PDB file of C-alpha atoms in Angstrom:
ATOM      1  CA  UNK T   1      -0.260  -0.034   0.373  1.00 49.00           C
ATOM      2  CA  UNK T   2       1.478   3.691   0.033  1.00 56.00           C
ATOM      3  CA  UNK T   3      -0.457   6.698   1.822  1.00 61.00           C
ATOM      4  CA  UNK T   4      -0.304   9.577  -0.541  1.00 52.00           C
ATOM      5  CA  UNK T   5      -0.245  11.456   2.721  1.00 54.00           C
ATOM      6  CA  UNK T   6       3.118  11.042   4.031  1.00 61.00           C
ATOM      7  CA  UNK T   7       4.518   8.813   1.772  1.00 56.00           C
ATOM      8  CA  UNK T   8       4.651   5.583   3.959  1.00 56.00           C
ATOM      9  CA  UNK T   9       5.230   2.468   2.132  1.00 62.00           C
ATOM     10  CA  UNK T  10       4.774  -1.603   2.670  1.00 62.00           C
ATOM     11  CA  UNK T  11       3.975  -4.893   1.057  1.00 55.00           C
ATOM     12  CA  UNK T  12       2.059  -6.213   3.962  1.00 59.00           C
ATOM     13  CA  UNK T  13      -1.818  -6.918   3.484  1.00 52.00           C
ATOM     14  CA  UNK T  14      -4.125  -4.507   4.783  1.00 52.00           C
ATOM     15  CA  UNK T  15      -5.647  -3.943   7.379  1.00 53.00           C
ATOM     16  CA  UNK T  16      -7.257  -0.891   7.398  1.00 56.00           C
ATOM     17  CA  UNK T  17      -8.350   1.842   5.245  1.00 61.00           C
ATOM     18  CA  UNK T  18      -6.260   3.991   7.535  1.00 66.00           C
ATOM     19  CA  UNK T  19      -1.735   5.169   7.004  1.00 69.00           C
ATOM     20  CA  UNK T  20      -0.634   3.233  10.550  1.00 68.00           C
ATOM     21  CA  UNK T  21       1.659   6.522   9.821  1.00 66.00           C
ATOM     22  CA  UNK T  22      -0.565   9.400   9.865  1.00 67.00           C
ATOM     23  CA  UNK T  23      -3.322   8.243   9.886  1.00 63.00           C
ATOM     24  CA  UNK T  24      -4.537   9.675   6.289  1.00 60.00           C
ATOM     25  CA  UNK T  25      -6.377   7.196   3.927  1.00 58.00           C
ATOM     26  CA  UNK T  26      -4.095   4.723   0.817  1.00 57.00           C
ATOM     27  CA  UNK T  27      -3.845   4.446  -1.835  1.00 50.00           C
ATOM     28  CA  UNK T  28      -3.777   1.608  -3.649  1.00 47.00           C
ATOM     29  CA  UNK T  29      -3.751  -0.689  -6.717  1.00 41.00           C
ATOM     30  CA  UNK T  30      -6.018  -3.270  -5.904  1.00 39.00           C
ATOM     31  CA  UNK T  31      -8.996  -1.332  -4.077  1.00 38.00           C
ATOM     32  CA  UNK T  32     -11.484   0.370  -6.327  1.00 43.00           C
ATOM     33  CA  UNK T  33     -11.817   3.140  -4.551  1.00 44.00           C
ATOM     34  CA  UNK T  34      -7.981   3.877  -4.896  1.00 50.00           C
ATOM     35  CA  UNK T  35      -9.698   5.207  -8.131  1.00 74.00           C
ATOM     36  CA  UNK T  36     -12.740   7.144  -6.543  1.00 83.00           C
ATOM     37  CA  UNK T  37     -12.980  11.027  -4.630  1.00 90.00           C
ATOM     38  CA  UNK T  38     -11.424  10.552  -1.186  1.00 90.00           C
ATOM     39  CA  UNK T  39     -15.556  11.910  -0.205  1.00 92.00           C
ATOM     40  CA  UNK T  40     -17.026   8.799  -2.277  1.00 89.00           C
ATOM     41  CA  UNK T  41     -14.937   5.601  -0.919  1.00 85.00           C
ATOM     42  CA  UNK T  42     -15.890   3.244   1.435  1.00 80.00           C
ATOM     43  CA  UNK T  43     -14.158   4.696   3.915  1.00 81.00           C
ATOM     44  CA  UNK T  44     -15.401   8.270   4.367  1.00 80.00           C
ATOM     45  CA  UNK T  45     -18.837   6.195   4.569  1.00 81.00           C
ATOM     46  CA  UNK T  46     -17.073   5.058   7.979  1.00 85.00           C
ATOM     47  CA  UNK T  47     -15.007   8.048   8.500  1.00 89.00           C
ATOM     48  CA  UNK T  48     -16.489  11.338   6.615  1.00 90.00           C
ATOM     49  CA  UNK T  49     -15.341  13.817   8.935  1.00 92.00           C
ATOM     50  CA  UNK T  50     -11.068  11.816   8.056  1.00 91.00           C
ATOM     51  CA  UNK T  51     -12.964  11.729   3.557  1.00 91.00           C
ATOM     52  CA  UNK T  52     -13.954  15.368   3.638  1.00 94.00           C
ATOM     53  CA  UNK T  53     -10.500  16.424   4.870  1.00 93.00           C
ATOM     54  CA  UNK T  54      -8.263  14.573   2.221  1.00 93.00           C
ATOM     55  CA  UNK T  55     -11.064  15.431  -0.087  1.00 94.00           C
ATOM     56  CA  UNK T  56      -9.958  18.728   0.761  1.00 95.00           C
ATOM     57  CA  UNK T  57      -6.619  18.582   0.875  1.00 94.00           C
ATOM     58  CA  UNK T  58      -6.668  17.250  -2.159  1.00 93.00           C
ATOM     59  CA  UNK T  59      -8.746  19.768  -4.255  1.00 94.00           C
ATOM     60  CA  UNK T  60      -5.709  22.685  -2.498  1.00 93.00           C
ATOM     61  CA  UNK T  61      -2.589  20.397  -3.030  1.00 93.00           C
ATOM     62  CA  UNK T  62      -3.325  18.842  -6.066  1.00 92.00           C
ATOM     63  CA  UNK T  63      -7.266  19.328  -8.168  1.00 94.00           C
ATOM     64  CA  UNK T  64      -6.419  17.890 -11.076  1.00 94.00           C
ATOM     65  CA  UNK T  65      -5.791  15.458  -9.939  1.00 93.00           C
ATOM     66  CA  UNK T  66      -9.614  15.620  -7.682  1.00 94.00           C
ATOM     67  CA  UNK T  67     -11.567  16.979 -11.359  1.00 95.00           C
ATOM     68  CA  UNK T  68     -10.517  13.632 -13.241  1.00 94.00           C
ATOM     69  CA  UNK T  69     -11.175  11.686 -10.578  1.00 93.00           C
ATOM     70  CA  UNK T  70     -15.107  13.748 -10.294  1.00 93.00           C
ATOM     71  CA  UNK T  71     -14.632  13.379 -14.387  1.00 91.00           C
ATOM     72  CA  UNK T  72     -14.327   9.185 -14.017  1.00 90.00           C
ATOM     73  CA  UNK T  73     -16.966   9.626 -10.771  1.00 86.00           C
ATOM     74  CA  UNK T  74     -19.823   7.573 -11.737  1.00 85.00           C
ATOM     75  CA  UNK T  75     -21.242   8.135  -8.056  1.00 85.00           C
ATOM     76  CA  UNK T  76     -24.714   9.925  -7.884  1.00 88.00           C
ATOM     77  CA  UNK T  77     -25.259  14.096  -6.837  1.00 92.00           C
ATOM     78  CA  UNK T  78     -25.574  13.786  -3.651  1.00 93.00           C
ATOM     79  CA  UNK T  79     -22.730  12.956  -2.026  1.00 93.00           C
ATOM     80  CA  UNK T  80     -20.702  15.776  -4.476  1.00 95.00           C
ATOM     81  CA  UNK T  81     -24.041  17.959  -2.809  1.00 96.00           C
ATOM     82  CA  UNK T  82     -23.190  16.781   0.649  1.00 95.00           C
ATOM     83  CA  UNK T  83     -19.971  18.156   0.211  1.00 96.00           C
ATOM     84  CA  UNK T  84     -20.893  21.694  -1.781  1.00 96.00           C
ATOM     85  CA  UNK T  85     -22.881  22.956   1.295  1.00 96.00           C
ATOM     86  CA  UNK T  86     -20.231  21.308   3.580  1.00 95.00           C
ATOM     87  CA  UNK T  87     -17.735  22.924   2.615  1.00 95.00           C
ATOM     88  CA  UNK T  88     -19.895  26.304   1.814  1.00 94.00           C
ATOM     89  CA  UNK T  89     -21.746  26.241   5.165  1.00 92.00           C
ATOM     90  CA  UNK T  90     -18.111  26.779   6.840  1.00 93.00           C
ATOM     91  CA  UNK T  91     -16.982  29.063   4.997  1.00 91.00           C
ATOM     92  CA  UNK T  92     -20.011  31.567   5.336  1.00 89.00           C
ATOM     93  CA  UNK T  93     -19.551  30.303   9.263  1.00 88.00           C
ATOM     94  CA  UNK T  94     -16.093  30.988   9.820  1.00 89.00           C
ATOM     95  CA  UNK T  95     -16.644  34.715   7.227  1.00 85.00           C
ATOM     96  CA  UNK T  96     -19.613  35.620   9.540  1.00 83.00           C
ATOM     97  CA  UNK T  97     -17.493  34.969  13.126  1.00 84.00           C
ATOM     98  CA  UNK T  98     -14.216  36.863  12.239  1.00 82.00           C
ATOM     99  CA  UNK T  99     -16.328  39.272  10.878  1.00 78.00           C
ATOM    100  CA  UNK T 100     -18.022  40.407  14.712  1.00 76.00           C
ATOM    101  CA  UNK T 101     -14.789  40.152  15.356  1.00 76.00           C
ATOM    102  CA  UNK T 102     -14.034  43.330  13.300  1.00 71.00           C
ATOM    103  CA  UNK T 103     -16.735  44.656  13.933  1.00 63.00           C
ATOM    104  CA  UNK T 104     -16.298  44.017  17.566  1.00 56.00           C
ATOM    105  CA  UNK T 105     -12.703  45.963  17.314  1.00 54.00           C
ATOM    106  CA  UNK T 106     -14.101  49.099  14.786  1.00 50.00           C
ATOM    107  CA  UNK T 107     -17.182  49.858  15.888  1.00 51.00           C
ATOM    108  CA  UNK T 108     -20.286  49.837  19.082  1.00 47.00           C
ATOM    109  CA  UNK T 109     -22.818  48.201  16.330  1.00 43.00           C
ATOM    110  CA  UNK T 110     -21.786  44.452  16.498  1.00 45.00           C
ATOM    111  CA  UNK T 111     -24.982  43.240  18.485  1.00 46.00           C
ATOM    112  CA  UNK T 112     -26.786  45.143  15.123  1.00 43.00           C
ATOM    113  CA  UNK T 113     -24.391  43.774  12.432  1.00 43.00           C
ATOM    114  CA  UNK T 114     -24.988  40.300  13.864  1.00 45.00           C
ATOM    115  CA  UNK T 115     -29.018  39.840  14.047  1.00 48.00           C
ATOM    116  CA  UNK T 116     -28.610  40.596  10.578  1.00 47.00           C
ATOM    117  CA  UNK T 117     -25.640  38.012   9.745  1.00 54.00           C
ATOM    118  CA  UNK T 118     -27.674  36.069  11.362  1.00 63.00           C
ATOM    119  CA  UNK T 119     -30.174  35.424   9.442  1.00 69.00           C
ATOM    120  CA  UNK T 120     -28.377  35.429   6.773  1.00 69.00           C
ATOM    121  CA  UNK T 121     -26.154  32.298   7.736  1.00 74.00           C
ATOM    122  CA  UNK T 122     -29.085  30.517   9.110  1.00 81.00           C
ATOM    123  CA  UNK T 123     -30.053  29.953   5.177  1.00 85.00           C
ATOM    124  CA  UNK T 124     -26.678  29.839   4.074  1.00 87.00           C
ATOM    125  CA  UNK T 125     -27.176  26.464   2.964  1.00 91.00           C
ATOM    126  CA  UNK T 126     -30.058  27.226   0.638  1.00 92.00           C
ATOM    127  CA  UNK T 127     -27.840  30.561  -0.321  1.00 92.00           C
ATOM    128  CA  UNK T 128     -24.751  28.029  -1.300  1.00 94.00           C
ATOM    129  CA  UNK T 129     -27.280  26.111  -2.908  1.00 96.00           C
ATOM    130  CA  UNK T 130     -28.349  27.841  -5.529  1.00 96.00           C
ATOM    131  CA  UNK T 131     -24.853  29.477  -6.677  1.00 95.00           C
ATOM    132  CA  UNK T 132     -23.962  25.864  -6.903  1.00 96.00           C
ATOM    133  CA  UNK T 133     -26.838  24.976  -9.255  1.00 97.00           C
ATOM    134  CA  UNK T 134     -26.155  28.775 -10.902  1.00 96.00           C
ATOM    135  CA  UNK T 135     -22.856  28.305 -11.577  1.00 96.00           C
ATOM    136  CA  UNK T 136     -23.440  25.226 -12.568  1.00 96.00           C
ATOM    137  CA  UNK T 137     -26.105  26.543 -15.171  1.00 96.00           C
ATOM    138  CA  UNK T 138     -23.805  29.236 -16.564  1.00 95.00           C
ATOM    139  CA  UNK T 139     -20.957  27.540 -16.785  1.00 95.00           C
ATOM    140  CA  UNK T 140     -22.501  24.254 -18.294  1.00 94.00           C
ATOM    141  CA  UNK T 141     -24.450  26.071 -20.760  1.00 94.00           C
ATOM    142  CA  UNK T 142     -21.586  29.032 -22.165  1.00 93.00           C
ATOM    143  CA  UNK T 143     -19.413  25.600 -22.720  1.00 92.00           C
ATOM    144  CA  UNK T 144     -22.302  24.058 -24.638  1.00 91.00           C
ATOM    145  CA  UNK T 145     -22.828  27.081 -27.093  1.00 91.00           C
ATOM    146  CA  UNK T 146     -19.508  27.525 -27.366  1.00 87.00           C
ATOM    147  CA  UNK T 147     -19.280  23.747 -28.901  1.00 81.00           C
ATOM    148  CA  UNK T 148     -15.987  23.692 -26.222  1.00 72.00           C
ATOM    149  CA  UNK T 149     -17.560  20.642 -25.022  1.00 75.00           C
ATOM    150  CA  UNK T 150     -20.941  17.771 -24.748  1.00 82.00           C
ATOM    151  CA  UNK T 151     -19.850  16.546 -21.267  1.00 86.00           C
ATOM    152  CA  UNK T 152     -23.068  15.590 -19.448  1.00 91.00           C
ATOM    153  CA  UNK T 153     -24.167  18.432 -16.601  1.00 94.00           C
ATOM    154  CA  UNK T 154     -24.096  15.637 -13.369  1.00 94.00           C
ATOM    155  CA  UNK T 155     -20.356  15.962 -14.580  1.00 94.00           C
ATOM    156  CA  UNK T 156     -20.558  20.258 -13.994  1.00 95.00           C
ATOM    157  CA  UNK T 157     -21.923  20.068 -11.344  1.00 96.00           C
ATOM    158  CA  UNK T 158     -19.854  17.776  -9.574  1.00 96.00           C
ATOM    159  CA  UNK T 159     -17.395  20.112 -10.625  1.00 96.00           C
ATOM    160  CA  UNK T 160     -19.053  23.499  -9.010  1.00 97.00           C
ATOM    161  CA  UNK T 161     -19.609  21.398  -5.572  1.00 97.00           C
ATOM    162  CA  UNK T 162     -16.426  20.410  -4.897  1.00 97.00           C
ATOM    163  CA  UNK T 163     -14.979  23.838  -6.145  1.00 96.00           C
ATOM    164  CA  UNK T 164     -16.181  24.924  -2.326  1.00 96.00           C
ATOM    165  CA  UNK T 165     -13.750  23.134  -1.152  1.00 95.00           C
ATOM    166  CA  UNK T 166     -11.732  27.270  -1.694  1.00 95.00           C
ATOM    167  CA  UNK T 167     -14.411  28.359   1.193  1.00 94.00           C
ATOM    168  CA  UNK T 168     -12.703  26.518   4.555  1.00 94.00           C
ATOM    169  CA  UNK T 169      -9.822  29.621   3.184  1.00 94.00           C
ATOM    170  CA  UNK T 170     -12.300  31.895   5.048  1.00 91.00           C
ATOM    171  CA  UNK T 171     -11.085  30.403   8.045  1.00 90.00           C
ATOM    172  CA  UNK T 172      -8.204  32.814   7.460  1.00 90.00           C
ATOM    173  CA  UNK T 173      -8.888  35.912   9.520  1.00 85.00           C
ATOM    174  CA  UNK T 174      -8.752  39.379   7.338  1.00 82.00           C
ATOM    175  CA  UNK T 175      -7.926  37.799   3.690  1.00 87.00           C
ATOM    176  CA  UNK T 176     -10.006  34.924   4.394  1.00 88.00           C
ATOM    177  CA  UNK T 177     -12.604  36.223   1.739  1.00 88.00           C
ATOM    178  CA  UNK T 178     -10.385  37.445  -1.091  1.00 92.00           C
ATOM    179  CA  UNK T 179      -8.364  34.535  -0.435  1.00 94.00           C
ATOM    180  CA  UNK T 180     -11.343  31.665  -1.294  1.00 94.00           C
ATOM    181  CA  UNK T 181     -12.688  33.628  -3.511  1.00 94.00           C
ATOM    182  CA  UNK T 182      -9.331  33.836  -6.143  1.00 95.00           C
ATOM    183  CA  UNK T 183      -8.964  29.985  -4.660  1.00 97.00           C
ATOM    184  CA  UNK T 184     -12.645  29.737  -5.875  1.00 96.00           C
ATOM    185  CA  UNK T 185     -12.449  31.686  -9.108  1.00 96.00           C
ATOM    186  CA  UNK T 186      -9.279  28.594  -9.539  1.00 97.00           C
ATOM    187  CA  UNK T 187     -10.872  25.589  -8.691  1.00 97.00           C
ATOM    188  CA  UNK T 188     -13.666  26.616 -11.518  1.00 96.00           C
ATOM    189  CA  UNK T 189     -11.690  26.284 -14.393  1.00 96.00           C
ATOM    190  CA  UNK T 190      -9.236  24.220 -13.096  1.00 96.00           C
ATOM    191  CA  UNK T 191     -12.188  21.505 -12.677  1.00 95.00           C
ATOM    192  CA  UNK T 192     -13.739  22.764 -16.022  1.00 95.00           C
ATOM    193  CA  UNK T 193     -10.631  22.471 -17.815  1.00 94.00           C
ATOM    194  CA  UNK T 194     -10.438  18.617 -16.957  1.00 94.00           C
ATOM    195  CA  UNK T 195     -13.459  17.530 -16.630  1.00 94.00           C
ATOM    196  CA  UNK T 196     -14.789  19.302 -20.916  1.00 92.00           C
ATOM    197  CA  UNK T 197     -11.488  17.955 -21.969  1.00 89.00           C
ATOM    198  CA  UNK T 198     -11.143  22.157 -22.453  1.00 88.00           C
ATOM    199  CA  UNK T 199      -7.516  23.609 -22.461  1.00 90.00           C
ATOM    200  CA  UNK T 200      -7.212  26.562 -19.215  1.00 93.00           C
ATOM    201  CA  UNK T 201      -6.764  29.621 -20.789  1.00 93.00           C
ATOM    202  CA  UNK T 202     -10.199  28.594 -22.941  1.00 93.00           C
ATOM    203  CA  UNK T 203     -12.274  27.784 -20.171  1.00 93.00           C
ATOM    204  CA  UNK T 204     -10.748  31.541 -18.601  1.00 94.00           C
ATOM    205  CA  UNK T 205     -11.955  33.335 -21.973  1.00 94.00           C
ATOM    206  CA  UNK T 206     -15.145  31.268 -22.426  1.00 93.00           C
ATOM    207  CA  UNK T 207     -16.600  31.826 -18.930  1.00 93.00           C
ATOM    208  CA  UNK T 208     -15.031  35.565 -18.636  1.00 92.00           C
ATOM    209  CA  UNK T 209     -15.167  38.024 -21.360  1.00 89.00           C
ATOM    210  CA  UNK T 210     -19.919  37.664 -20.248  1.00 88.00           C
ATOM    211  CA  UNK T 211     -18.843  38.843 -17.182  1.00 87.00           C
ATOM    212  CA  UNK T 212     -16.615  41.386 -18.643  1.00 89.00           C
ATOM    213  CA  UNK T 213     -19.118  42.359 -21.651  1.00 90.00           C
ATOM    214  CA  UNK T 214     -21.716  42.328 -18.794  1.00 89.00           C
ATOM    215  CA  UNK T 215     -19.757  45.238 -16.747  1.00 90.00           C
ATOM    216  CA  UNK T 216     -18.800  47.298 -19.407  1.00 90.00           C
ATOM    217  CA  UNK T 217     -22.961  47.335 -20.162  1.00 92.00           C
ATOM    218  CA  UNK T 218     -23.575  47.844 -16.969  1.00 89.00           C
ATOM    219  CA  UNK T 219     -20.856  50.900 -17.104  1.00 89.00           C
ATOM    220  CA  UNK T 220     -22.145  52.199 -19.684  1.00 89.00           C
ATOM    221  CA  UNK T 221     -25.923  52.839 -19.013  1.00 87.00           C
ATOM    222  CA  UNK T 222     -24.142  53.681 -15.404  1.00 88.00           C
ATOM    223  CA  UNK T 223     -23.308  57.609 -17.454  1.00 87.00           C
ATOM    224  CA  UNK T 224     -25.230  56.667 -19.798  1.00 82.00           C
ATOM    225  CA  UNK T 225     -28.087  57.194 -16.148  1.00 80.00           C
ATOM    226  CA  UNK T 226     -25.472  60.074 -14.589  1.00 81.00           C
ATOM    227  CA  UNK T 227     -25.781  62.597 -18.550  1.00 72.00           C
ATOM    228  CA  UNK T 228     -28.918  62.689 -18.287  1.00 71.00           C
ATOM    229  CA  UNK T 229     -29.669  63.138 -15.106  1.00 69.00           C
ATOM    230  CA  UNK T 230     -27.335  65.603 -14.847  1.00 64.00           C
ATOM    231  CA  UNK T 231     -28.487  67.017 -17.912  1.00 65.00           C
ATOM    232  CA  UNK T 232     -32.255  67.404 -16.625  1.00 63.00           C
ATOM    233  CA  UNK T 233     -30.853  69.724 -13.245  1.00 67.00           C
ATOM    234  CA  UNK T 234     -28.827  71.417 -16.116  1.00 60.00           C
ATOM    235  CA  UNK T 235     -25.434  71.222 -14.126  1.00 57.00           C
ATOM    236  CA  UNK T 236     -24.443  69.240 -17.054  1.00 54.00           C
ATOM    237  CA  UNK T 237     -24.880  73.041 -18.944  1.00 58.00           C
ATOM    238  CA  UNK T 238     -22.289  74.490 -16.658  1.00 58.00           C
ATOM    239  CA  UNK T 239     -19.912  71.506 -16.322  1.00 56.00           C
ATOM    240  CA  UNK T 240     -19.374  71.380 -19.673  1.00 52.00           C
ATOM    241  CA  UNK T 241     -17.592  74.514 -20.775  1.00 56.00           C
ATOM    242  CA  UNK T 242     -14.700  73.557 -17.977  1.00 52.00           C
ATOM    243  CA  UNK T 243     -14.056  71.578 -20.706  1.00 52.00           C
ATOM    244  CA  UNK T 244     -13.528  73.749 -23.270  1.00 56.00           C
TER     245      UNK T 244
END
């Protein structure tokens, strides 16, 4: 057997799915679980926490391998959705707690802030579920429109679920929210690239160009609205002469 975490090797018959040296899940060529995502493997059903942690480690340090396993996965949608809800909810909770610490430090209105975000936190799993569905639909639709892939939607949905691994970075103080967002985008591009068999640059362009266009159109709309407002109040006529 071979432990992916600490490198422990042994030719003796295995009696457990856990490494005797570090406790990580073992990987052997004889076990069908070696071709499964840790979270979806048989050992994970007996020890969900270890399966969750090992999957998070793989998502952070070897995302290409993780999404290759996602592409080959024959498991249903329940395990990845549960994974996404757990990691996403954890990220939302830690971000909420850090926000309380920040508000407590900077002002005396932390109680009102906590009440407002506390209700939002309770509904976090619902928001995360909707976010996963919308992201998967957006990604899959663009990949199909550009004829970049014929991959089934369920694999795109699984990919987005495991991208929620990035949300655990919210546990890092101050910069956690920014890091989790950047890493989530990286995982989405990497996962879509692997699952849909497309280059990362191509995937990045396919997913980002519509966003840039939307931002550009929105900016033009705001500028037009601002100009219209100034013209309506007569201020525009007073401002123009200064530029002549």
